[in-house]
Each structure stands twice: as structure tokens, then as C-alpha cells.
Amino acid sequence: MTWRDAITLARRSVGRRGGRAVLTVLAVALGSALLSSLLIASGAAKQRVLDQVTAGGPLSGIKVDAAAPTPVALDTDNPRPGPPRRIDDAALQKISQLRDVTSVLPIIATPMVVVPPPVLPAAAHSSHQDNGPIFDSAIGVDLSRVNQLPIAIVAGRLPDPGSQTEIAVTVDFLQRIGVTNTNAKAIVGTQVTMGAPRLFNSGIGRRSRVRWTHAQIVGVVSQDAGDGLYVVSLELARAARAWSTAGAPIDALGPSPSQYSTLFVVAHGLNNVTGVRAEINTVGYSTSAPESLITQVQRYVHVVELVLAGIGLIGLAIAALGISNAMLAAIRERRREIGVLKAVGAADRDVRRIFLVEAGTLGFAGGTIGAATGLLVARSLAAVVNGYLASQDLQTVHLGVPIALLAAVVVGATVLALAAGTLPAIRAARMPARQAIGDE
Amino acid sequence: MLDGIDFDVDAGSVVAITGVSGSGKTTLLSVLGGLDRPQGGAVTVGGQDLSTLDRDRTARYRREVVGFVFQDFGLLGQLTALENVELALTFERVSRRRRRARARELLTGVGLADRLGHRPRALSGGEKQRVAIARALANEPRLVLADEPTGNLDAASTAIVLEMLMQVPARHGSTVIVVTHDDAVAGLADRTLHLVDGQIAAP
């Protein structure tokens, strides 16, 4: 019997026992869907987390301080900076041109006074009766490239790029005004008065003057881009700094003399972080990066990936047992048919081939349906996750169609079904031909 | 259980085997057809000792030498009449075109030219048995073994099926051995063997 004839016969046999075939295919499809969706999801998580880490992103960013490096700068993730050293456009340009540097984002920290409204919204449930002006730093960042910065939205949104009237406040700011994180949403939309201070010398000594402006809190963030309670556009911070530095000589309370307080450098992959840090040190700046943390994250993500694949494989193994069970039951029911096949000339290998092809057909059908379902499930999950990521102004996950993975699931399900069908097929092949004819 | 049975059959004849239930008729048919293996003694068909054949050679014997007709037809429900007849040639690795032509010819010969694409459930009992006869003849066997071929048929179908079986030696050159309870069937055979307790009774 040729394979082609065996396939034709197996297809007809599967079609004749539609109910059982559907249930068996569903079992395989379920296992395959579980495996493929978990693998796709873990692959996407890997892409979203590990690739951000290893191919460049906020987690693999290197902070360049406006300070010279110390001799042991590369020995720790957060070394103590050396003497102050200004970061200007020339330094930014020089660091941008270093090998394995993907991008460099300037950060401007400048003094800022924010006066909360006398009465906060009731929904904020502030524990403070009266909030006075809060003096701290505003962190100016390029809001068009915020995906590359370690800034996460807690509520609301980030200010529009270039905005002079929108600010985001940090969760630390909430604590300063007596609002808990759970009520963060309540203060979004609140109008505040903010101003950049300028020191000047007068006849009676050094005094400060603030250029006030009205602004709106558009969001609450958690950020690690710099030390400050406010996140603003780079343009707003630049203007505020220019105002502040135009006054009397800078002192400890004033803005940094450096044009940029920090540079955030994204290296091309985690493997290059150490090398890029060394090069930046050579240029003359102190750096810090959470390298050891990221390495551990990589390991954990890999473990999660293995666990998810294991769960999927268990699902597929259960489906394989289902195939084996269904085939054994079918053989018990089809003893007469097997006998007839042998009576009309089928050898043991022909019967074995027919039943193996049947098992393979069920596995292939289940694997194909399962892979397609798995892709749909993964896409549905991705849509939910992307909705959340988009609400946080974060880069969304792109799943695509992982053809190789889906093909591997189909092939795997077929091979597993063949393996599960081997014992029943051998048992069918060994059945005596006399089953064709009833005993007297 | 068969006990000391020894008989010769002339090629091209029709032999009826009769006997009460449990007399060993079907067991004899199984042994002759290579469906079962005798625990002792020898079964020689056309000079070939079946008791010495391994499983593969026994399968080849069934494929090349024997054609079966069962009481309950033994057709595969998932195949059409044409495909059921083709099945016997499938294991011989005959090309699809040739076996299809052969199956069509045989089914036409048993008067089922208009039933080629019908599944067994769409055929009457008589039609099913005619398909079974066509299938039994597909590989041009030297021996056609029929187990109660009219046991499930009405009188009209019985007459048609019997007529076809009796014509097999003349039209196809095969020897036919029919196991039957029916004296009318036995009456049409060239020779009748009566089994009693696994032994051939004296005529």
C-alpha cells in the first residue's frame, strides 16, 4: 500500500468517525494553542523586555553625570562621581559619536517653585489642610523620545513636547501635598502656579525673584531620569534655566552650571554597556548603569520563558495521551474492519501505516487549528497589553506572524501524534486476521 | 475445532460445506483462507503449505490466492462501492488507473454499474453482497471462500447472489468453497462436504 493510498483511507476513516475525530483534534488543538500562545507571548515579552535591555532601551540606559569619573568608576553600577565637570553640546556630540551608542538624550535639571492650589480636588483626599510653595527641581527631557527614558506614567499623561504650560509631577510630589498614589488621578488637570527663581544682589544683600506662570498638572509619573519633583519639556526647562542662570552667581541652591545636568545614553545592547561606559569615562565623565540588575532580569525572563514553554508542552503531552487513548478505543471498535483489511490482503505494515497516518492526520489538523488559535489568543492578549502600554505612553508590543514558531508547533503536534499513535498502530497491525470472520 | 480433515477440491469447481453450528465450517474456511493457522497438521492449497508461512507470506497468500465473501459483506463504510472493490488491489500496489478500471469492470459484471459511487449504507443487502463478490474477484483469485453468503439476504437477492457465485468458476476460473446452512445452496454445488464435530461425515 502506498503512502498516498494510506492517506486517502485514513482521511476517509477520520471523516467517518466525525465526533471522535473532532474531540481528538480539539484536544490536540487545545494543547497546540496553549503552547503556541504561550511561546508567542513569552517571545513578545522577551522582545519587549529583553530586547529593550539587550538591544537598547530605558533599562539599558547609561546615565552620564556632570562630573569627572573616579578611578573605580566601572567597578560598581552607581559609582560616586568625581569633581564637577560641565556637559555641553560639544560633549553631547562627542558621546553621540562613540561606538555602540544608539542615542543620547540630554536632561536639564533646573530649580522650580510650584504653588499648589489652595484647595485640592476633594477626590484627592489630601491629608494636608494647606499646601505652601514647593521648591525643588524640574527635569526637562525630550518628550518626543520619552520611550527611551526611565519614566513611567502613574496617571494622566506626559506634557506635550515643547509645552511651556504643562507639567507632570512625581509620586514624591503627591506625598508632599498629602495625596496617596491611589488618588493620583484626582490631581490630574489641577492648575498650579510655577516659577523659575533668579538670585540677584541688592543693596540689602542677596535676594531671589521668581518669574511666575500658570501651568496645568497633566500627569503623575514615576521617574528615574533625574532628581526632581517635576517633569517638563526640554524647552521649558531650558528657558527656566536661562532665566535662573542670568542672575547672580550660581550657588548651591541655584541651577547647575552645566548646560545639561545629565545625559541619558542608550547603548546598542546590554553587552556593549560596559564598553560604552568605559569610553564615556575616557571622554571624561562619570557614568552609572544598572548592569547587574539587568543581567538578573535577563535570567528571570529566560526562566519564565522556559516555564511557559513547559506548561505548553504539558498541554500538548496531555493531548497526545488523548490521541493514544482515542486510537486504542478506535482499534477496539474496528477489530472487524482490521480483519477485513487483512482478509483482502493487507500486511501488518499496511495496517500499521493506515493507523499511523490517521494519528498523524489528527495531529496535523489539531496542530494547525491550535497554532492559528494560539496566534489569535496571543493577539487578543497583546491587544489588552497594548491598550495598557498605550495608556502609559509606552511603546506597544508588535507580535507579527511568527511563521517559524507556528510551523514548529504544527510539526511538533504531528510528530507527537505519530508517537502517540505508534503503540495503537502496532497493536492494530498485530491483530489476527480471523477478526474478519465471526467464530461459529 | 477441526479433527483429521483431509480432502481435495477440483480446481474450477464449487464445493459446499455444510453442518450444524459449531461443527467447524467457519474454522475450516478461516484455515483455508489463511485467516487462522492450524495448531497441527498441514493445509495445502495449490501445493503451498499454509502452516509454514510467516505473517507476511500469509498476507501475500490472502492477497494473491484467495478472495473472501462474508455473510455480513465486510465492506468498509467510509468507501464507495468502487473504492471497496479497489481496496483488494490497493495492497498489491496496482496503479490507481488500472485498479479503477478493474473495479469498474467487475461492478458492471455484477450489475452495479449505476452504483459505483454509492457508500454501503446506500445499498441494499443484495447489492452489498454483489459488491463483496466483485471485491473477492478483484485480484483474480484461484480460490473464492464464501461464508454464509446468503445468510442476510432475502429470497430474490439470494437467487441473484447464488447465480453469480455459481458462475464464478466458468467466468473467472476460480474454485469456490461456500459455507452454508442452506440445503438449496448446497444443492447447486458440484460437491458437498458435511462436517460433524470437526470431521467430514461420510456421504
XYZ file of C-alpha atoms in Angstrom:
643
model
C 0.000 0.000 0.000
C 1.394 3.379 -0.953
C 1.501 6.344 1.425
C -0.930 8.137 -0.840
C -3.463 5.316 -0.569
C -2.923 5.172 3.192
C -3.576 8.901 3.461
C -6.761 8.595 1.397
C -8.018 5.702 3.511
C -7.053 7.403 6.790
C -8.765 10.626 5.759
C -11.955 8.713 4.987
C -11.777 6.824 8.274
C -11.261 10.047 10.251
C -14.157 11.643 8.386
C -16.458 8.711 9.106
C -15.964 8.971 12.868
C -16.524 12.697 12.911
C -17.464 13.091 16.565
C -14.468 11.292 17.968
C -12.155 12.866 15.405
C -13.402 16.352 16.294
C -12.883 15.732 20.011
C -9.388 14.348 19.427
C -8.479 17.204 17.107
C -9.830 19.657 19.681
C -7.633 18.117 22.366
C -4.572 18.495 20.160
C -5.686 21.966 19.098
C -6.056 22.973 22.732
C -2.561 21.781 23.593
C -1.105 23.370 20.469
C -2.957 26.626 21.101
C -1.677 26.687 24.660
C 1.873 26.014 23.547
C 1.864 28.459 20.633
C 0.124 31.274 22.539
C 2.483 30.909 25.486
C 5.519 30.798 23.215
C 4.300 33.797 21.223
C 3.507 35.696 24.429
C 6.834 34.853 26.012
C 8.551 35.721 22.747
C 6.817 39.095 22.732
C 7.683 39.624 26.400
C 11.260 38.766 25.561
C 11.170 41.221 22.699
C 9.580 43.889 24.901
C 11.802 43.353 27.926
C 14.994 41.621 26.882
C 15.350 43.313 23.551
C 14.823 46.654 25.241
C 17.561 45.613 27.573
C 19.905 43.950 25.174
C 19.211 45.975 22.042
C 18.889 49.313 23.751
C 16.164 50.987 25.812
C 15.483 52.684 29.139
C 16.562 49.649 31.111
C 19.943 49.532 29.456
C 20.480 53.279 29.619
C 23.671 54.800 30.951
C 23.450 57.968 32.983
C 26.258 60.392 32.343
C 26.736 62.782 35.248
C 28.113 66.277 35.036
C 31.174 65.070 36.873
C 34.530 63.547 36.140
C 34.929 59.800 36.652
C 36.713 58.294 39.612
C 39.352 55.568 39.129
C 36.901 52.863 40.251
C 34.024 54.181 38.116
C 33.420 50.875 36.313
C 33.568 48.655 39.380
C 30.016 49.416 40.521
C 26.688 50.186 38.905
C 26.413 53.512 40.756
C 29.913 54.882 41.435
C 30.497 58.028 43.472
C 31.042 60.850 40.931
C 34.297 62.774 40.817
C 34.733 66.549 40.681
C 32.051 68.529 38.757
C 32.516 68.763 35.023
C 30.158 70.570 32.701
C 28.243 68.753 29.967
C 27.708 70.951 26.937
C 26.660 70.410 23.332
C 30.228 69.551 22.350
C 30.372 66.778 24.965
C 26.940 65.548 23.873
C 28.130 65.446 20.274
C 31.315 63.622 21.197
C 29.479 60.976 23.229
C 26.895 60.538 20.438
C 29.694 59.567 18.087
C 31.124 56.864 20.316
C 30.970 53.310 19.043
C 27.876 51.252 20.053
C 25.931 54.316 21.181
C 22.351 54.192 19.881
C 21.118 57.531 21.177
C 21.943 60.282 23.642
C 19.179 62.206 25.392
C 20.054 65.424 27.220
C 18.388 66.118 30.540
C 18.195 69.577 32.108
C 17.536 69.881 35.825
C 16.645 73.374 36.940
C 15.202 74.884 40.148
C 11.440 75.326 40.105
C 8.884 76.560 42.600
C 5.372 75.147 42.308
C 2.460 76.531 44.278
C -0.379 74.028 44.571
C -3.909 75.440 44.540
C -5.230 76.446 47.969
C -7.887 73.786 47.733
C -7.132 70.480 46.094
C -9.933 68.496 44.438
C -11.994 66.589 47.005
C -11.291 63.291 45.230
C -7.607 63.741 46.030
C -8.384 63.252 49.747
C -5.352 65.296 50.707
C -4.284 64.887 54.324
C -2.875 68.430 54.348
C -5.015 71.429 55.233
C -2.813 73.938 53.490
C -0.050 73.445 50.943
C 2.597 76.102 50.544
C 5.038 76.618 47.655
C 7.252 73.626 46.994
C 10.821 74.354 45.890
C 12.531 71.551 44.009
C 13.972 70.710 40.590
C 12.196 70.353 37.267
C 13.574 67.655 34.978
C 13.463 68.734 31.373
C 13.508 65.882 28.874
C 12.915 65.375 25.180
C 9.282 64.309 25.443
C 9.213 63.124 21.829
C 11.661 60.346 22.777
C 10.322 59.555 26.221
C 10.114 55.841 25.365
C 13.878 55.719 25.721
C 13.830 57.233 29.188
C 13.093 55.594 32.558
C 9.800 57.419 33.026
C 6.534 55.555 33.735
C 3.114 57.167 33.839
C 1.122 56.566 37.027
C -1.879 58.677 35.993
C -2.815 61.075 33.196
C -0.209 61.702 30.522
C 3.091 63.388 29.871
C 3.279 67.057 28.820
C 3.247 67.660 25.101
C 6.724 68.057 23.574
C 7.719 71.738 23.656
C 4.887 72.718 26.005
C 5.563 75.703 28.284
C 2.431 75.303 30.401
C 2.156 71.591 31.124
C 3.956 69.645 33.814
C 3.920 66.136 35.180
C 4.578 65.649 38.850
C 6.199 62.687 40.547
C 4.731 60.441 43.206
C 7.079 62.172 45.669
C 5.263 65.421 44.915
C 1.992 63.708 45.827
C 3.412 62.829 49.228
C 4.463 66.452 49.702
C 0.871 67.594 49.234
C -0.611 64.763 51.267
C -2.094 62.733 48.422
C -1.686 58.967 48.183
C -0.731 57.200 44.939
C -4.164 55.639 44.694
C -5.688 59.112 44.355
C -3.118 60.297 41.830
C -5.722 60.573 39.099
C -7.613 63.204 41.110
C -4.944 65.847 40.803
C -4.562 65.445 37.020
C -5.907 68.621 35.455
C -5.174 70.753 38.523
C -3.964 74.290 37.783
C -0.813 75.369 39.593
C 1.440 78.388 39.615
C 5.046 77.669 38.898
C 8.125 79.787 38.563
C 11.853 79.714 37.973
C 13.811 81.543 40.680
C 16.601 84.026 39.973
C 19.068 85.272 42.546
C 20.265 88.860 42.408
C 22.268 91.132 44.581
C 20.567 94.164 46.023
C 21.635 96.837 48.386
C 20.376 94.835 51.323
C 22.051 91.567 50.258
C 21.236 88.602 48.051
C 17.550 88.208 47.190
C 15.545 85.965 44.889
C 12.879 86.725 42.375
C 10.555 84.268 40.679
C 9.074 84.582 37.225
C 5.618 83.096 37.741
C 3.445 81.413 35.177
C 0.279 79.312 35.246
C 0.573 75.641 34.409
C -1.504 72.516 34.474
C -0.621 69.175 36.007
C -1.309 66.752 33.136
C 0.041 63.607 34.723
C 1.708 61.811 37.584
C 4.861 59.861 36.862
C 7.448 57.684 38.456
C 10.805 58.623 37.024
C 14.468 57.917 37.377
C 15.749 60.364 34.766
C 16.925 62.870 37.353
C 16.423 64.218 40.861
C 13.319 66.385 40.785
C 9.611 66.510 41.511
C 8.524 67.839 38.116
C 8.906 66.530 34.573
C 8.660 69.202 31.909
C 9.566 69.686 28.306
C 13.209 70.253 27.466
C 12.273 73.660 26.071
C 10.530 74.743 29.284
C 13.495 73.596 31.391
C 15.942 75.340 29.057
C 14.046 78.628 29.292
C 13.718 78.339 33.076
C 17.408 77.576 33.437
C 18.336 80.519 31.199
C 16.253 82.787 33.430
C 17.771 81.405 36.621
C 21.392 81.489 35.455
C 21.089 85.068 34.232
C 21.032 86.276 37.830
C 23.692 86.424 40.469
C 26.484 83.854 40.534
C 25.219 80.359 40.996
C 25.273 78.905 44.490
C 24.255 75.541 45.900
C 20.538 76.339 45.593
C 20.753 77.559 42.035
C 20.864 75.688 38.753
C 23.827 73.548 37.819
C 26.490 75.452 35.901
C 26.456 72.584 33.427
C 24.331 73.104 30.309
C 22.939 69.629 30.768
C 22.727 68.091 34.197
C 22.721 64.540 32.857
C 22.926 62.689 29.578
C 20.975 59.500 29.130
C 22.925 57.245 26.776
C 21.376 54.140 25.222
C 23.970 51.570 24.232
C 23.483 49.132 21.376
C 22.754 46.105 23.527
C 23.475 45.176 27.084
C 26.715 43.514 26.059
C 28.032 46.892 24.997
C 27.066 48.812 28.144
C 30.361 48.203 29.913
C 32.360 49.172 26.828
C 30.353 52.354 26.273
C 30.717 53.304 29.937
C 34.486 52.888 29.656
C 34.576 55.068 26.535
C 32.490 57.783 28.223
C 34.842 57.624 31.203
C 37.692 58.132 28.767
C 35.907 61.193 27.385
C 35.936 62.433 30.972
C 32.544 61.840 32.557
C 31.258 59.679 35.366
C 28.637 57.120 34.442
C 26.180 54.793 36.149
C 24.067 51.896 34.780
C 22.102 49.042 36.396
C 24.108 46.333 34.624
C 23.990 43.685 37.330
C 20.245 44.210 37.816
C 19.604 43.825 34.120
C 21.633 40.634 33.934
C 19.444 39.180 36.655
C 16.294 40.337 34.854
C 17.528 38.555 31.747
C 17.917 35.342 33.699
C 14.462 35.632 35.245
C 12.825 36.319 31.894
C 14.558 33.271 30.446
C 13.311 31.157 33.338
C 9.767 32.468 32.758
C 10.106 31.598 29.097
C 11.171 28.045 29.958
C 8.313 27.657 32.439
C 5.737 28.880 29.890
C 7.106 26.523 27.244
C 6.967 23.716 29.823
C 3.299 24.433 30.562
C 2.540 24.377 26.845
C 4.398 21.120 26.358
C 2.474 19.538 29.229
C -0.725 20.601 27.464
C 0.483 19.029 24.244
C 1.542 15.846 26.053
C -1.945 15.545 27.558
C -3.359 15.970 24.057
C -1.004 13.218 22.836
C -2.344 10.913 25.526
C -5.819 11.802 24.273
C -4.818 10.743 20.765
C -3.360 7.498 22.047
C -6.493 6.766 24.043
C -8.787 7.627 21.134
C -6.755 5.442 18.775
C -6.792 2.490 21.171
C -10.549 2.851 21.576
C -10.932 3.069 17.796
C -8.913 -0.102 17.335
C -11.098 -1.958 19.789
C -14.151 -0.813 17.845
C -12.633 -1.530 14.456
C -11.407 -5.070 15.002
C -13.743 -6.305 12.319
C -12.573 -3.661 9.862
C -8.941 -4.513 10.558
C -9.774 -8.169 9.969
C -11.413 -7.328 6.648
C -8.380 -5.274 5.597
C -6.190 -8.264 6.322
C -8.595 -10.659 4.584
C -8.373 -8.629 1.386
C -4.592 -8.682 1.544
C -3.307 -6.021 3.921
C 0.005 -6.936 5.517
C 0.829 -5.893 9.066
C 2.816 -2.906 7.770
C -0.170 -1.731 5.704
C -2.452 -1.702 8.755
C 0.271 -0.017 10.821
C 0.679 2.625 8.139
C -3.067 3.332 7.936
C -3.360 3.898 11.686
C -0.171 5.936 11.874
C -1.413 8.175 9.092
C -4.716 8.559 10.936
C -2.875 9.657 14.082
C -0.692 12.000 12.050
C -3.748 13.453 10.321
C -5.395 14.171 13.680
C -2.154 15.701 14.971
C -1.658 17.828 11.870
C -5.249 19.069 11.885
C -5.140 19.760 15.623
C -1.738 21.397 15.359
C -2.843 23.653 12.516
C -6.054 24.710 14.261
C -4.193 25.091 17.551
C -1.409 27.200 16.048
C -3.941 29.506 14.414
C -5.960 29.712 17.633
C -2.801 30.323 19.628
C -1.918 33.219 17.362
C -5.412 34.677 17.809
C -5.229 34.249 21.595
C -1.782 35.833 21.701
C -3.034 38.715 19.581
C -6.017 39.219 21.863
C -3.694 39.272 24.857
C -1.386 41.644 23.015
C -4.325 43.955 22.283
C -5.111 44.129 26.013
C -1.456 44.640 26.923
C -1.040 47.224 24.177
C -4.072 49.102 25.449
C -2.379 49.365 28.814
C 1.026 50.253 27.335
C -0.535 52.889 25.096
C -2.353 54.403 28.090
C 1.049 54.697 29.722
C 2.571 56.337 26.641
C 4.835 53.321 26.348
C 5.980 51.502 23.272
C 3.480 48.794 22.322
C 4.224 45.155 21.568
C 4.253 44.037 17.951
C 3.583 40.329 17.543
C 3.711 39.890 13.789
C 3.170 36.360 12.464
C 5.930 34.101 13.804
C 5.786 31.682 10.857
C 8.698 29.545 12.059
C 7.195 29.148 15.531
C 3.739 28.286 14.182
C 5.224 25.793 11.713
C 7.229 24.236 14.545
C 4.046 23.841 16.621
C 2.250 22.136 13.702
C 5.201 19.829 13.035
C 5.591 19.162 16.760
C 1.904 18.294 17.176
C 2.089 15.960 14.151
C 5.230 14.234 15.396
C 3.779 13.908 18.895
C 0.568 12.463 17.433
C 2.599 9.975 15.392
C 4.486 8.982 18.532
C 1.214 8.657 20.453
C -0.287 6.614 17.613
C 2.629 4.225 17.283
C 1.581 1.800 20.027
C -2.066 1.641 18.862
C -0.885 1.206 15.266
C 1.415 -1.654 16.236
C -1.403 -3.229 18.227
C -3.733 -2.926 15.222
C -1.122 -4.441 12.924
C -0.705 -7.448 15.231
C -4.419 -8.192 15.406
C -5.293 -11.608 13.942
C -6.899 -11.712 10.519
C -9.608 -14.027 11.818
C -11.333 -10.950 13.258
C -12.716 -10.609 9.735
C -14.911 -13.620 10.171
C -17.112 -14.460 13.113
C -16.390 -17.606 15.053
C -19.042 -20.247 14.959
C -12.146 -27.453 16.304
C -11.174 -29.473 13.265
C -10.052 -33.052 13.600
C -8.272 -35.018 10.920
C -9.889 -33.381 7.961
C -8.396 -34.380 4.654
C -9.992 -33.557 1.343
C -9.143 -32.464 -2.153
C -11.049 -29.974 -4.240
C -11.011 -29.945 -8.014
C -9.901 -26.658 -9.485
C -12.776 -24.738 -11.035
C -15.494 -26.465 -9.041
C -17.989 -25.257 -6.490
C -17.865 -27.036 -3.135
C -20.418 -26.527 -0.409
C -19.518 -27.152 3.226
C -22.479 -27.791 5.422
C -23.043 -28.684 9.028
C -24.725 -27.515 12.159
C -23.458 -24.575 14.182
C -20.207 -25.473 15.935
C -19.342 -28.207 13.507
C -16.204 -26.342 12.350
C -17.364 -24.947 8.995
C -16.182 -21.388 9.572
C -12.956 -22.554 11.230
C -12.234 -24.643 8.167
C -12.864 -21.628 5.959
C -10.563 -19.472 8.109
C -7.763 -22.001 7.882
C -8.175 -22.398 4.132
C -8.152 -18.621 3.683
C -5.066 -18.020 5.795
C -7.079 -16.094 8.380
C -6.236 -18.655 11.015
C -3.362 -21.034 11.497
C -3.894 -24.728 12.298
C -2.412 -25.898 15.582
C -1.222 -29.056 13.886
C -1.150 -30.805 10.560
C -0.801 -29.211 7.154
C -3.080 -27.184 4.938
C -2.010 -27.302 1.344
C -3.642 -25.068 -1.211
C -2.328 -25.259 -4.739
C 0.759 -27.037 -3.476
C 1.505 -24.351 -0.862
C 1.625 -25.422 2.794
C -0.056 -22.580 4.701
C 1.177 -23.769 8.076
C 4.756 -22.925 7.137
C 4.120 -19.349 6.028
C 5.137 -16.382 8.172
C 2.789 -13.389 8.669
C 3.995 -11.523 5.560
C 3.739 -14.541 3.307
C 0.332 -15.410 4.703
C -0.796 -11.860 3.885
C 0.560 -12.283 0.369
C -1.309 -15.608 0.110
C -4.561 -13.878 1.070
C -3.801 -11.078 -1.352
C -2.902 -13.226 -4.362
C -4.642 -16.557 -3.966
C -7.868 -16.036 -2.020
C -10.953 -13.878 -2.300
C -13.445 -13.658 0.587
C -17.198 -13.158 0.648
C -18.596 -12.645 4.156
C -22.091 -13.150 5.489
C -22.266 -9.530 6.625
C -20.497 -8.298 3.476
C -17.394 -6.868 5.215
C -17.495 -3.633 3.240
C -15.787 -0.537 4.594
C -18.452 2.052 5.310
C -16.180 5.003 4.574
C -15.529 3.858 0.993
C -17.750 3.797 -2.058
C -18.627 0.564 -3.857
C -15.915 1.293 -6.421
C -13.323 2.003 -3.717
C -14.264 -1.121 -1.767
C -13.526 -3.229 -4.836
C -10.336 -1.257 -5.498
C -9.195 -1.915 -1.935
C -8.232 -5.504 -2.751
C -5.852 -4.201 -5.431
C -4.542 -1.327 -3.305
C -2.421 -3.710 -1.261
C -0.993 -5.152 -4.474
C 0.247 -1.662 -5.385
C -1.671 -1.761 -8.650
C -1.790 1.684 -10.225
C -4.840 3.795 -9.447
C -5.910 3.882 -13.077
C -5.680 0.114 -13.564
C -7.418 -0.816 -10.366
C -10.175 1.679 -11.007
C -10.761 0.169 -14.452
C -10.754 -3.348 -12.989
C -13.188 -2.392 -10.206
C -15.494 -0.695 -12.679
C -15.450 -3.785 -14.916
C -16.250 -6.141 -12.039
C -19.035 -3.986 -10.644
C -20.534 -3.716 -14.110
C -20.299 -7.502 -14.302
C -22.421 -7.877 -11.150
C -24.948 -5.362 -12.422
C -23.911 -2.377 -10.303
C -22.622 -0.006 -12.968
C -25.019 2.616 -11.665
C -23.954 2.182 -8.027
C -20.227 2.838 -8.303
C -20.205 5.962 -6.170
C -22.609 4.718 -3.510
C -21.491 4.025 0.015
C -22.541 0.668 1.560
C -25.248 2.310 3.665
C -26.942 3.421 0.432
C -27.007 -0.108 -1.000
C -29.458 -2.954 -0.397
C -28.271 -6.212 1.153
C -28.152 -7.921 -2.233
C -26.216 -5.044 -3.753
C -23.733 -5.096 -0.888
C -23.112 -8.787 -1.396
C -22.621 -8.244 -5.132
C -20.025 -5.585 -4.292
C -18.398 -8.107 -1.952
C -18.306 -10.720 -4.732
C -16.752 -8.169 -7.085
C -14.141 -7.342 -4.463
C -13.402 -11.037 -3.903
C -12.731 -11.426 -7.620
C -10.644 -8.262 -7.997
C -7.263 -9.965 -7.619
C -8.239 -12.902 -9.862
C -8.013 -15.444 -7.029
C -7.685 -19.177 -7.514
C -9.926 -19.693 -4.516
C -13.090 -17.847 -3.539
C -14.226 -18.533 0.017
C -17.780 -17.568 0.884
C -19.066 -17.707 4.444
C -22.865 -17.945 4.519
C -23.070 -15.513 1.566
C -26.864 -15.552 1.515
C -27.399 -15.614 5.273
C -28.524 -11.983 5.426
C -30.377 -11.789 2.135
C -33.992 -12.059 1.062
C -35.076 -14.719 -1.411
C -34.734 -12.571 -4.514
C -31.267 -11.338 -3.593
C -30.249 -14.860 -2.572
C -31.118 -16.146 -6.012
C -29.063 -13.422 -7.740
C -26.043 -13.849 -5.469
C -26.102 -17.631 -5.790
C -26.297 -17.425 -9.538
C -23.275 -15.153 -9.561
C -21.277 -17.391 -7.254
C -22.065 -20.466 -9.313
C -20.891 -18.654 -12.461
C -17.562 -17.693 -10.922
C -15.668 -20.863 -11.970
C -16.866 -20.580 -15.519
C -16.349 -16.817 -15.885
C -13.261 -16.292 -13.741
C -11.688 -19.734 -13.452
C -11.720 -19.727 -9.653
C -12.638 -22.511 -7.309
C -15.477 -21.615 -4.953
C -15.948 -23.004 -1.458
C -19.187 -21.990 0.171
C -20.017 -22.500 3.817
C -23.770 -22.665 4.216
C -26.670 -23.880 6.294
C -28.938 -23.696 3.307
C -29.641 -27.030 1.590
C -30.739 -25.150 -1.529
C -27.299 -23.591 -1.801
C -25.650 -26.932 -1.227
C -27.825 -28.389 -3.921
C -26.336 -26.101 -6.530
C -22.734 -27.037 -5.683
C -20.681 -29.572 -7.609
C -19.809 -31.298 -4.346
C -20.920 -31.070 -0.731
C -18.855 -31.778 2.367
C -20.817 -32.275 5.549
C -18.990 -31.508 8.799
C -19.909 -33.115 12.074
C -17.904 -32.260 15.185
C -14.981 -31.058 13.127
C -14.814 -34.129 10.923
C -16.081 -34.795 7.440
C -19.075 -37.088 7.691
C -19.435 -39.967 5.300
C -21.645 -39.058 2.324
